[in-house]
Amino acid sequence: MIEAYLIHLLILVGIYSVLAVSLNLALGNTGLMNMGHIAFFGIGAYTSVIFTKDLGVPFFAAFLIAGLLTSVFGFILVYATRKLRGDYLALATLGFSFVIYSLMLNWSSVTRGPLGIPGISKPCFFGLCIANNLQYLIFVLIISAISIAIMYIIVNSSFGKLLAATRDDDIGLRALGKNTFMLKSKALMISAFFAGIAGSLFAHYITYIDPSSFMLSEVILIFTIVIVGGIASIKGSIVSTFLIILIPELLRFLNIPSSVLGPARQIIYALILLVIVLWRPKGLFGKIDLE
Amino acid sequence: MILAQLIANSIIIGSIYALVAAGFALVYSTNKFMHFAHGVMVAFSGYMLFLMFSILGVNFYISCFITLILAGLLGWISYRVVYEPLQKRKSSNVILLIASLGLLILLENTLMIFFGPDIKTINYFGIAKGIDILGAIVTPIQIAIIIITLVLLVGLYFFMNKSKIGRNMRAVADNKELTSITGINYRSIADLSFIIGSVLAGIAGILIAIEQNLTPAMGTGLIIKGFTGAVIGSIMSVPGSIIGSYILGFAENFGVWFLPSEYKDAIAFILLFIFLLFKPNGLFGVDKGVRNK
């Protein structure tokens, strides 16, 4: 019993750590204030489900298509918002997530609207299917490890240094003849790709998706993870995912009614976010201050 | 017939949006950051009225009065506790924006825990028969909403333009550094903008509570609408954001003529996104500090 519960939590930690590290790649390493990251997660989830369930594409292909299509949305977003900065960029990306949310809610012929899509199959590879949660955990851990390793290499490469330079001094870098728009769009496309595959992992684990999994409160959740962990710190994001996913679970041992559990969890996220923003803007392992 | 009804509905919902947007734009223009938790002031006020009038049985008008005081107080406390320390540290607008979203989620879920997720209604005026105005059926409460909103907004206009405090507020909105040299105390102006903005939100909360229903999550929905209205007009100007809110009210109601009715909310989201991308300073705003050169 307790093992099944721990496995469930660890699967969530695995999925959310990919989501958090990919957000941090855009937000921390490149300085792109993307509040639409949850929309990428949702696009990945829906794409993967629609391709496997409605079109009969094998899981692994749908998984990659989910990442690639989300990446295309990443380019659309970065292209559309290329002239905005500061809080207007943040708001436009937030607006983007609202648009995607209403698309999921209203494009009923494809997404089944508010009813959501139930009965999503677990992944199969060449006839071998994942049978239980322990196997799914192993699968998630492999994918997360590969994804995070790729992002780690990207961040520490010369390309990653250029991304950090666009964050710190966009104009200076352009004066050196670098195309910062290209750098930013690559960064956001990579970030969106990993958010998309995290969405696919999430959908095939939960086996049911509806638009409410991709709403404003979830934006706060992943922002809390990244900000608590620290801007531009991959290690921070991973440690923080553990903390943020596991801390509210302590509420379960307090015997409070389940109707209170959801709001109480949101309150904990919001309080942690406010405390960190007010008193420790570097987060746990942040390299640079949140400005 | 349908046309008249659509126009009436647009004006009613536009009035509610305008009350939310006016307070939001007042805070933004004075302080230069997005106070998203403004939406929860509306929900908070609705629930305070519900608590005092429906649960504790206090006289309706006294309940309204106390509700407005509490709304102003909550707005003021959120400024002093959350935003002011961040401003002192010279945090960027984005950080203040994130903090305001955190505050929104915090307060909204607190309401959810205290009052439960189910819908609450305050049925003080009973169900009145609609009045036929040029073919549109409008209830007396809805007429009251329109009149109260217009009176308040005209009052706000005169306050901002004719009174000394109002002119100081506009001066701070225009140039904070310059006004501090002339001896205007920024802190008290910021306090005041939060108190007035939150009281306006409180009035919106009371009107919604008696005309529609209360749900804990209504604040998020309303601030998105109010914010959209403000962006359409101009987030920097209170009159602009009011006009923008009415435009949004009309766009939502007339959009349903062409689109399925579920798309009503999507219309606001799409307008918001389009305006942020192509005209982030709104129809009546000046282009200042919005775009990259």
Coordinates of C-alpha atoms in Angstrom, one line a residue:
Chain A
M1 CA 0.0 0.0 0.0
I2 CA 2.6 2.5 1.1
E3 CA 4.9 1.3 -1.7
A4 CA 2.2 2.0 -4.3
Y5 CA 1.7 5.4 -2.9
L6 CA 5.5 6.2 -3.0
I7 CA 5.8 4.9 -6.5
H8 CA 2.9 7.2 -7.5
L9 CA 4.7 10.2 -5.9
L10 CA 8.0 9.3 -7.5
I11 CA 6.4 9.1 -11.0
L12 CA 5.0 12.6 -10.5
V13 CA 8.4 13.8 -9.3
G14 CA 10.0 12.4 -12.4
I15 CA 7.5 14.0 -14.8
Y16 CA 7.4 17.4 -13.0
S17 CA 11.2 17.5 -12.8
V18 CA 11.4 17.4 -16.6
L19 CA 8.7 20.1 -16.7
A20 CA 10.5 22.3 -14.2
V21 CA 14.0 21.9 -15.7
S22 CA 12.6 22.7 -19.1
L23 CA 10.9 25.8 -17.8
N24 CA 14.2 26.8 -16.1
L25 CA 16.0 26.4 -19.4
A26 CA 13.8 29.2 -20.9
L27 CA 13.2 31.2 -17.7
G28 CA 16.5 31.0 -15.9
N29 CA 19.1 30.2 -18.5
T30 CA 17.7 32.4 -21.3
G31 CA 15.7 34.9 -19.3
L32 CA 12.5 34.3 -21.3
M33 CA 9.6 35.1 -18.9
N34 CA 7.4 32.3 -20.2
M35 CA 4.2 31.9 -18.2
G36 CA 2.7 29.7 -20.9
H37 CA 4.8 26.7 -20.1
I38 CA 1.8 24.8 -18.7
A39 CA 0.2 25.2 -22.2
F40 CA 3.1 23.3 -23.6
F41 CA 2.6 20.6 -21.1
G42 CA -1.1 20.4 -22.1
I43 CA -0.4 20.5 -25.8
G44 CA 2.0 17.6 -25.4
A45 CA -0.5 15.6 -23.3
Y46 CA -3.4 16.1 -25.8
T47 CA -1.2 15.5 -28.9
S48 CA 0.1 12.2 -27.5
V49 CA -3.3 11.0 -26.5
I50 CA -5.0 12.0 -29.8
F51 CA -2.3 10.4 -31.8
T52 CA -2.3 7.1 -29.9
K53 CA -6.1 6.9 -29.3
D54 CA -7.7 8.4 -32.3
L55 CA -5.1 7.8 -35.0
G56 CA -3.6 4.5 -33.7
V57 CA 0.0 5.7 -33.8
P58 CA 2.4 3.6 -31.7
F59 CA 3.2 5.2 -28.3
F60 CA 6.8 6.0 -28.9
A61 CA 6.0 7.8 -32.2
A62 CA 3.2 9.8 -30.6
F63 CA 5.5 10.6 -27.7
L64 CA 8.0 12.2 -30.1
I65 CA 5.3 13.9 -32.2
A66 CA 4.0 15.4 -28.9
G67 CA 7.4 16.9 -28.3
L68 CA 7.9 18.1 -31.8
L69 CA 4.5 19.6 -32.2
T70 CA 4.8 21.4 -28.9
S71 CA 8.2 22.7 -30.1
V72 CA 6.4 24.2 -33.1
F73 CA 4.0 26.0 -30.7
G74 CA 7.1 27.2 -28.9
F75 CA 8.4 28.8 -32.0
I76 CA 5.0 30.3 -32.8
L77 CA 4.9 31.8 -29.2
V78 CA 8.4 33.2 -29.4
Y79 CA 7.8 34.6 -32.8
A80 CA 4.5 36.2 -31.9
T81 CA 5.9 37.8 -28.7
R82 CA 9.4 38.8 -30.1
K83 CA 8.8 42.5 -29.7
L84 CA 7.5 42.3 -26.1
R85 CA 9.5 42.6 -22.9
G86 CA 9.2 42.6 -19.2
D87 CA 5.7 42.0 -17.7
Y88 CA 4.1 42.4 -21.1
L89 CA 6.0 39.3 -22.3
A90 CA 4.9 37.5 -19.2
L91 CA 1.3 38.5 -19.7
A92 CA 1.2 37.6 -23.4
T93 CA 2.6 34.2 -22.7
L94 CA 0.0 33.8 -19.9
G95 CA -2.6 34.9 -22.4
F96 CA -1.3 32.2 -24.7
S97 CA -1.9 29.6 -22.1
F98 CA -5.5 30.9 -21.7
V99 CA -6.0 30.6 -25.4
I100 CA -4.7 27.0 -25.4
Y101 CA -6.9 26.3 -22.4
S102 CA -10.0 27.6 -24.1
L103 CA -9.1 25.6 -27.2
M104 CA -8.9 22.4 -25.2
L105 CA -12.2 23.3 -23.5
N106 CA -14.1 24.3 -26.7
W107 CA -12.7 22.2 -29.6
S108 CA -15.0 19.4 -28.4
S109 CA -14.8 17.4 -31.6
V110 CA -11.1 16.7 -31.0
T111 CA -10.6 17.2 -27.3
R112 CA -14.0 16.2 -25.9
G113 CA -14.1 19.6 -24.2
P114 CA -14.7 19.6 -20.4
L115 CA -15.5 15.9 -20.4
G116 CA -11.8 15.1 -20.9
I117 CA -10.4 12.0 -22.5
P118 CA -10.6 8.9 -20.4
G119 CA -9.1 5.4 -20.9
I120 CA -5.7 6.4 -22.2
S121 CA -3.6 3.3 -22.8
K122 CA -0.3 2.7 -21.0
P123 CA 2.7 2.9 -23.3
C124 CA 3.6 -0.2 -25.4
F125 CA 6.9 -0.8 -27.2
F126 CA 6.9 -3.4 -30.0
G127 CA 4.2 -5.4 -28.3
L128 CA 5.6 -5.1 -24.8
C129 CA 3.3 -3.0 -22.7
I130 CA 3.9 -1.4 -19.4
A131 CA 1.8 -3.4 -17.0
N132 CA 2.2 -1.8 -13.6
N133 CA 3.2 1.4 -11.9
L134 CA 6.6 0.1 -10.9
Q135 CA 7.5 -0.4 -14.6
Y136 CA 6.1 3.0 -15.4
L137 CA 8.3 4.5 -12.7
I138 CA 11.4 2.9 -14.3
F139 CA 10.3 4.2 -17.7
V140 CA 9.7 7.7 -16.4
L141 CA 13.1 7.7 -14.6
I142 CA 14.9 6.7 -17.8
I143 CA 13.1 9.3 -19.9
S144 CA 13.7 12.0 -17.2
A145 CA 17.3 11.1 -16.8
I146 CA 17.9 11.3 -20.5
S147 CA 15.9 14.6 -20.9
I148 CA 17.6 16.3 -18.0
A149 CA 21.1 15.1 -19.1
I150 CA 20.4 16.6 -22.6
M151 CA 19.3 19.8 -21.1
Y152 CA 22.4 19.8 -18.8
I153 CA 24.7 19.4 -21.8
I154 CA 22.9 22.1 -23.7
V155 CA 23.1 24.6 -20.7
N156 CA 26.8 23.9 -20.3
S157 CA 27.7 24.1 -23.9
S158 CA 28.9 27.1 -25.8
F159 CA 25.3 27.5 -27.0
G160 CA 24.2 27.6 -23.3
K161 CA 26.7 30.3 -22.6
L162 CA 25.2 32.3 -25.5
L163 CA 21.7 31.8 -24.0
A164 CA 23.0 33.2 -20.6
A165 CA 24.5 36.1 -22.5
T166 CA 21.1 36.9 -24.1
R167 CA 19.6 36.9 -20.7
D168 CA 22.3 39.2 -19.2
D169 CA 23.0 41.6 -22.1
D170 CA 20.8 41.2 -25.1
I171 CA 22.0 44.4 -26.8
G172 CA 25.6 43.7 -26.1
L173 CA 25.3 40.3 -27.7
R174 CA 23.6 41.7 -30.8
A175 CA 26.4 44.2 -31.1
L176 CA 28.8 41.2 -31.3
G177 CA 26.8 40.1 -34.4
K178 CA 24.8 37.3 -32.7
N179 CA 21.2 36.8 -33.7
T180 CA 19.5 36.8 -30.3
F181 CA 16.1 36.1 -31.7
M182 CA 17.4 32.8 -33.2
L183 CA 19.0 32.0 -29.8
K184 CA 15.8 32.7 -27.9
S185 CA 13.6 30.7 -30.4
K186 CA 15.9 27.7 -30.2
A187 CA 15.9 27.9 -26.4
L188 CA 12.1 28.1 -26.2
M189 CA 11.7 25.3 -28.8
I190 CA 13.9 23.0 -26.8
S191 CA 12.1 24.0 -23.6
A192 CA 8.7 23.4 -25.3
F193 CA 9.9 20.0 -26.6
F194 CA 10.7 18.7 -23.2
A195 CA 7.5 20.2 -21.7
G196 CA 5.6 18.3 -24.5
I197 CA 7.1 15.0 -23.7
A198 CA 6.5 15.5 -20.0
G199 CA 2.9 16.1 -21.0
S200 CA 2.8 12.8 -22.9
L201 CA 4.3 11.0 -19.9
F202 CA 1.7 12.6 -17.6
A203 CA -1.3 11.7 -19.8
H204 CA -0.3 8.1 -20.3
Y205 CA 0.3 7.7 -16.6
I206 CA -2.9 9.3 -15.3
T207 CA -4.8 7.7 -18.2
Y208 CA -7.3 10.6 -18.1
I209 CA -6.9 14.2 -19.1
D210 CA -9.2 17.2 -19.1
P211 CA -8.5 20.9 -19.5
S212 CA -8.5 21.6 -15.7
S213 CA -5.0 19.9 -15.4
F214 CA -3.6 22.8 -17.4
M215 CA -4.9 25.9 -15.7
L216 CA -3.6 29.0 -13.9
S217 CA -3.1 27.1 -10.6
E218 CA -0.8 24.7 -12.3
V219 CA 1.2 27.7 -13.7
I220 CA 1.8 28.7 -10.1
L221 CA 2.9 25.1 -9.2
I222 CA 5.6 24.9 -11.8
F223 CA 6.7 28.5 -11.1
T224 CA 7.0 27.7 -7.5
I225 CA 9.1 24.7 -8.2
V226 CA 11.5 26.7 -10.4
I227 CA 11.7 29.7 -8.1
V228 CA 12.2 27.6 -5.0
G229 CA 14.9 25.6 -6.6
G230 CA 16.6 28.7 -7.9
I231 CA 16.9 30.5 -11.3
A232 CA 19.2 28.8 -13.8
S233 CA 20.0 25.8 -11.5
I234 CA 19.1 22.3 -12.8
K235 CA 20.1 20.8 -9.5
G236 CA 17.8 23.3 -7.7
S237 CA 14.8 22.4 -9.9
I238 CA 15.2 18.7 -9.3
V239 CA 15.6 19.0 -5.5
S240 CA 12.7 21.5 -5.4
T241 CA 10.4 19.2 -7.4
F242 CA 10.9 16.6 -4.7
L243 CA 10.1 19.1 -2.0
I244 CA 7.1 20.8 -3.6
I245 CA 5.5 17.5 -4.7
L246 CA 6.1 15.8 -1.3
I247 CA 5.5 18.5 1.3
P248 CA 1.8 18.9 0.6
E249 CA 1.5 15.1 0.9
L250 CA 2.1 15.5 4.6
L251 CA -1.4 16.9 4.7
R252 CA -2.8 13.4 4.1
F253 CA -1.6 12.3 7.5
L254 CA -3.5 15.1 9.2
N255 CA -6.9 13.5 8.6
I256 CA -8.4 16.5 7.0
P257 CA -11.4 16.1 4.6
S258 CA -10.6 15.6 1.0
S259 CA -12.6 18.7 0.0
V260 CA -10.1 20.8 2.0
L261 CA -7.1 18.9 0.7
G262 CA -7.0 20.5 -2.8
P263 CA -7.3 24.1 -1.6
A264 CA -4.9 23.5 1.3
R265 CA -2.3 22.2 -1.2
Q266 CA -2.8 25.3 -3.4
I267 CA -2.4 27.5 -0.2
I268 CA 0.9 25.8 0.6
Y269 CA 2.2 26.4 -2.9
A270 CA 1.2 30.0 -2.9
L271 CA 2.7 30.6 0.6
I272 CA 6.0 28.9 -0.3
L273 CA 6.1 31.0 -3.5
L274 CA 5.5 34.3 -1.6
V275 CA 8.0 33.5 1.1
I276 CA 10.7 32.7 -1.4
V277 CA 10.0 35.7 -3.5
L278 CA 9.9 38.0 -0.4
W279 CA 12.8 36.6 1.6
R280 CA 15.0 34.4 -0.5
P281 CA 14.8 35.5 -4.1
K282 CA 17.8 33.3 -5.0
G283 CA 15.9 30.2 -4.2
L284 CA 17.8 27.2 -2.7
F285 CA 20.5 26.8 -5.3
G286 CA 20.0 29.8 -7.5
K287 CA 23.0 31.3 -9.3
I288 CA 21.4 34.6 -10.0
D289 CA 18.9 36.8 -8.2
L290 CA 15.4 36.9 -9.3
E291 CA 15.1 40.4 -10.5
Chain B
M1 CA -35.7 42.3 -30.0
I2 CA -32.6 40.1 -29.8
L3 CA -30.5 43.1 -30.7
A4 CA -31.9 45.2 -27.9
Q5 CA -31.4 42.3 -25.4
L6 CA -27.8 41.8 -26.6
I7 CA -27.1 45.5 -26.2
A8 CA -28.6 45.5 -22.7
N9 CA -26.6 42.4 -21.7
S10 CA -23.4 43.9 -23.1
I11 CA -23.9 47.1 -21.0
I12 CA -24.7 45.1 -17.8
I13 CA -21.7 42.8 -18.0
G14 CA -19.5 45.7 -19.3
S15 CA -20.4 47.7 -16.2
I16 CA -19.2 44.9 -13.9
Y17 CA -16.0 44.5 -16.0
A18 CA -15.5 48.3 -15.9
L19 CA -15.7 48.4 -12.1
V20 CA -13.0 45.7 -11.9
A21 CA -10.9 47.2 -14.6
A22 CA -11.1 50.7 -13.2
G23 CA -9.6 49.6 -9.9
F24 CA -7.0 47.5 -11.6
A25 CA -5.9 50.3 -13.9
L26 CA -5.9 52.8 -11.0
V27 CA -3.4 50.5 -9.1
Y28 CA -1.4 49.9 -12.3
S29 CA -1.1 53.5 -13.4
T30 CA -0.1 54.6 -9.9
N31 CA 2.3 51.7 -9.0
K32 CA 3.3 50.3 -12.4
F33 CA 2.7 46.7 -11.6
M34 CA 0.0 44.2 -12.2
H35 CA -2.1 43.6 -9.1
F36 CA -3.8 40.3 -10.2
A37 CA -5.0 39.6 -6.7
H38 CA -7.4 42.5 -7.4
G39 CA -9.8 39.9 -8.7
V40 CA -10.0 38.1 -5.4
M41 CA -11.0 41.4 -3.7
V42 CA -14.3 41.1 -5.7
A43 CA -14.8 37.5 -4.5
F44 CA -13.8 38.4 -0.9
S45 CA -16.3 41.2 -0.8
G46 CA -19.1 39.0 -2.1
Y47 CA -18.4 36.4 0.6
M48 CA -18.1 39.0 3.3
L49 CA -21.5 40.3 2.4
F50 CA -22.7 36.7 2.4
L51 CA -21.1 36.1 5.8
M52 CA -22.6 39.2 7.5
F53 CA -26.0 39.4 5.9
S54 CA -26.9 35.7 5.2
I55 CA -25.1 34.0 8.0
L56 CA -24.8 36.5 10.8
G57 CA -28.1 38.3 9.9
V58 CA -26.7 41.9 10.1
N59 CA -28.8 44.6 8.4
F60 CA -28.1 44.6 4.6
Y61 CA -26.8 48.2 4.2
I62 CA -24.6 47.9 7.3
S63 CA -23.3 44.7 5.9
C64 CA -22.5 46.4 2.6
F65 CA -20.7 49.2 4.5
I66 CA -18.6 46.9 6.5
T67 CA -17.8 44.8 3.4
L68 CA -16.4 47.8 1.7
I69 CA -14.2 48.7 4.7
L70 CA -12.9 45.2 4.8
A71 CA -12.2 45.2 1.0
G72 CA -10.2 48.5 1.4
L73 CA -8.4 47.0 4.3
L74 CA -7.4 43.8 2.5
G75 CA -6.2 45.8 -0.5
W76 CA -4.1 48.0 1.8
I77 CA -2.7 45.0 3.7
S78 CA -1.7 43.2 0.5
Y79 CA 0.2 46.3 -0.6
R80 CA 2.0 46.8 2.7
V81 CA 2.8 43.1 3.3
V82 CA 3.6 41.8 -0.2
Y83 CA 4.2 44.5 -2.8
E84 CA 5.9 47.2 -0.8
P85 CA 8.8 45.1 0.4
L86 CA 9.3 43.9 -3.2
Q87 CA 9.2 47.5 -4.5
K88 CA 11.8 48.5 -1.8
R89 CA 14.1 45.8 -3.1
K90 CA 13.6 47.2 -6.6
S91 CA 12.3 43.9 -7.9
S92 CA 11.2 43.9 -11.5
N93 CA 7.6 44.0 -12.5
V94 CA 7.7 40.3 -13.4
I95 CA 8.4 39.4 -9.8
L96 CA 5.6 41.6 -8.6
L97 CA 3.4 39.9 -11.2
I98 CA 4.3 36.4 -9.9
A99 CA 3.8 37.6 -6.3
S100 CA 0.4 38.9 -7.2
L101 CA -0.6 35.6 -8.8
G102 CA 0.6 33.8 -5.7
L103 CA -1.5 36.1 -3.6
L104 CA -4.5 35.5 -5.8
I105 CA -4.2 31.7 -5.5
L106 CA -3.6 32.1 -1.7
L107 CA -6.7 34.2 -1.0
E108 CA -8.9 32.4 -3.4
N109 CA -8.2 29.0 -1.8
T110 CA -8.6 30.5 1.6
L111 CA -12.2 31.5 0.6
M112 CA -12.7 28.0 -0.7
I113 CA -11.7 26.4 2.6
F114 CA -13.9 28.8 4.7
F115 CA -17.0 28.8 2.5
G116 CA -16.7 25.6 0.5
P117 CA -16.6 25.1 -3.2
D118 CA -20.4 25.2 -3.8
I119 CA -22.3 28.2 -5.2
K120 CA -23.7 30.7 -2.7
T121 CA -26.6 33.1 -3.4
I122 CA -27.7 36.2 -1.6
N123 CA -31.4 36.8 -2.4
Y124 CA -32.0 40.1 -0.7
F125 CA -34.2 41.8 -3.3
G126 CA -36.0 38.7 -4.3
I127 CA -36.8 37.8 -7.9
A128 CA -38.2 40.9 -9.5
K129 CA -40.1 40.9 -12.7
G130 CA -38.1 42.1 -15.7
I131 CA -38.9 45.5 -17.2
D132 CA -39.3 45.8 -20.9
I133 CA -37.0 48.6 -22.3
L134 CA -37.2 48.9 -26.1
G135 CA -37.7 45.2 -26.3
A136 CA -35.0 44.2 -23.9
I137 CA -35.9 42.5 -20.6
V138 CA -33.9 44.0 -17.8
T139 CA -34.4 43.5 -14.0
P140 CA -34.4 46.4 -11.6
I141 CA -31.1 45.1 -10.1
Q142 CA -29.5 45.2 -13.5
I143 CA -30.6 48.8 -14.0
A144 CA -29.2 49.6 -10.5
I145 CA -25.9 48.0 -11.5
I146 CA -25.6 50.2 -14.6
I147 CA -26.6 53.4 -12.7
I148 CA -24.3 52.7 -9.7
T149 CA -21.4 51.9 -12.0
L150 CA -21.9 55.0 -14.1
V151 CA -22.2 57.3 -11.0
L152 CA -19.1 55.7 -9.5
L153 CA -17.1 56.0 -12.6
V154 CA -18.1 59.6 -13.2
G155 CA -17.3 60.3 -9.5
L156 CA -13.9 58.6 -9.9
Y157 CA -13.3 60.8 -13.0
F158 CA -14.0 64.0 -11.1
F159 CA -12.0 62.8 -8.1
M160 CA -9.0 62.1 -10.3
N161 CA -9.2 65.3 -12.2
K162 CA -10.6 67.9 -9.9
S163 CA -9.5 67.0 -6.3
K164 CA -6.0 67.7 -5.1
I165 CA -5.4 64.1 -4.0
G166 CA -6.6 62.8 -7.4
R167 CA -4.3 65.2 -9.2
N168 CA -1.4 64.0 -7.0
M169 CA -2.3 60.4 -7.9
R170 CA -2.2 61.2 -11.6
A171 CA 1.1 63.1 -11.1
V172 CA 2.6 60.0 -9.5
A173 CA 1.2 57.9 -12.3
D174 CA 2.9 60.2 -14.8
N175 CA 6.3 60.6 -13.2
K176 CA 7.1 59.1 -9.8
E177 CA 10.6 60.6 -9.4
L178 CA 9.5 64.1 -10.3
T179 CA 6.5 64.1 -8.0
S180 CA 8.6 62.9 -5.0
I181 CA 10.8 66.0 -5.5
T182 CA 7.7 68.2 -5.2
G183 CA 7.0 66.7 -1.8
I184 CA 4.2 64.3 -2.7
N185 CA 4.4 61.3 -0.4
Y186 CA 4.5 58.3 -2.8
R187 CA 3.7 55.8 0.0
S188 CA 0.4 57.5 0.9
I189 CA -0.6 57.8 -2.7
A190 CA 0.1 54.1 -3.2
D191 CA -1.9 53.2 -0.1
L192 CA -4.7 55.3 -1.4
S193 CA -4.7 53.7 -4.8
F194 CA -5.0 50.3 -3.3
I195 CA -7.7 51.3 -0.9
I196 CA -9.8 53.1 -3.6
G197 CA -9.2 50.3 -6.1
S198 CA -10.2 47.6 -3.6
V199 CA -13.3 49.5 -2.6
L200 CA -14.3 49.7 -6.3
A201 CA -13.7 45.9 -6.5
G202 CA -15.8 45.6 -3.3
I203 CA -18.7 47.4 -4.9
A204 CA -18.4 45.1 -7.9
G205 CA -18.4 42.1 -5.5
I206 CA -21.6 43.3 -3.8
L207 CA -23.4 43.9 -7.1
I208 CA -22.4 40.5 -8.4
A209 CA -23.4 38.9 -5.1
I210 CA -27.0 40.2 -5.3
E211 CA -27.4 39.8 -9.0
Q212 CA -25.6 36.5 -9.7
N213 CA -24.0 33.8 -7.6
L214 CA -20.8 33.5 -5.6
T215 CA -18.1 30.9 -6.2
P216 CA -14.6 31.0 -4.7
A217 CA -13.0 31.0 -8.1
M218 CA -14.9 33.9 -9.5
G219 CA -12.1 36.3 -8.8
T220 CA -9.8 34.7 -11.3
G221 CA -12.4 34.8 -14.0
L222 CA -13.3 38.5 -13.3
I223 CA -9.7 39.7 -13.1
I224 CA -9.0 38.1 -16.5
K225 CA -12.0 40.0 -17.9
G226 CA -11.2 43.2 -16.1
F227 CA -7.6 43.0 -17.2
T228 CA -8.6 42.3 -20.8
G229 CA -10.9 45.3 -20.7
A230 CA -8.0 47.4 -19.3
V231 CA -5.6 46.1 -22.0
I232 CA -8.1 46.9 -24.8
G233 CA -8.6 50.4 -23.6
S234 CA -5.2 51.2 -22.0
I235 CA -3.9 49.8 -18.8
M236 CA -2.3 53.1 -18.1
S237 CA -5.5 55.1 -18.1
V238 CA -8.6 54.6 -15.9
P239 CA -11.1 56.1 -18.5
G240 CA -9.5 54.0 -21.3
S241 CA -9.8 50.8 -19.3
I242 CA -13.5 51.6 -18.6
I243 CA -14.2 52.0 -22.3
G244 CA -12.2 48.9 -23.1
S245 CA -14.4 46.9 -20.6
Y246 CA -17.6 48.0 -22.3
I247 CA -16.0 47.0 -25.7
L248 CA -15.2 43.6 -24.2
G249 CA -18.8 43.3 -22.9
F250 CA -20.1 44.0 -26.4
A251 CA -17.6 41.7 -28.1
E252 CA -18.5 38.8 -25.9
N253 CA -22.3 39.1 -26.3
F254 CA -22.2 39.9 -30.0
G255 CA -19.5 37.3 -30.7
V256 CA -22.0 34.6 -29.6
W257 CA -24.0 35.6 -32.6
F258 CA -21.3 34.1 -34.8
L259 CA -19.8 31.5 -32.6
P260 CA -21.1 28.7 -30.4
S261 CA -22.0 30.1 -26.9
E262 CA -19.2 28.1 -25.2
Y263 CA -16.7 30.3 -27.0
K264 CA -17.8 33.3 -24.9
D265 CA -14.8 33.1 -22.6
A266 CA -12.5 32.3 -25.5
I267 CA -13.4 35.6 -27.1
A268 CA -11.9 37.5 -24.2
F269 CA -8.8 35.3 -24.2
I270 CA -8.2 35.8 -27.9
L271 CA -8.8 39.5 -27.7
L272 CA -6.4 39.7 -24.8
F273 CA -3.7 37.8 -26.7
I274 CA -4.2 39.8 -29.9
F275 CA -4.0 43.1 -28.1
L276 CA -1.0 42.2 -26.0
L277 CA 0.8 41.1 -29.2
F278 CA -0.2 43.9 -31.6
K279 CA -1.4 46.8 -29.4
P280 CA -0.1 46.3 -25.9
N281 CA -0.6 49.9 -25.0
G282 CA -4.3 49.7 -25.9
L283 CA -6.6 51.8 -28.0
F284 CA -6.1 54.9 -25.9
G285 CA -2.6 54.5 -24.5
V286 CA 0.8 55.9 -25.2
D287 CA 3.6 53.6 -26.3
K288 CA 6.0 53.8 -23.4
G289 CA 8.1 51.0 -22.0
V290 CA 6.2 48.3 -23.6
R291 CA 8.1 47.1 -26.6
N292 CA 11.7 46.4 -27.5
K293 CA 13.1 49.0 -29.8

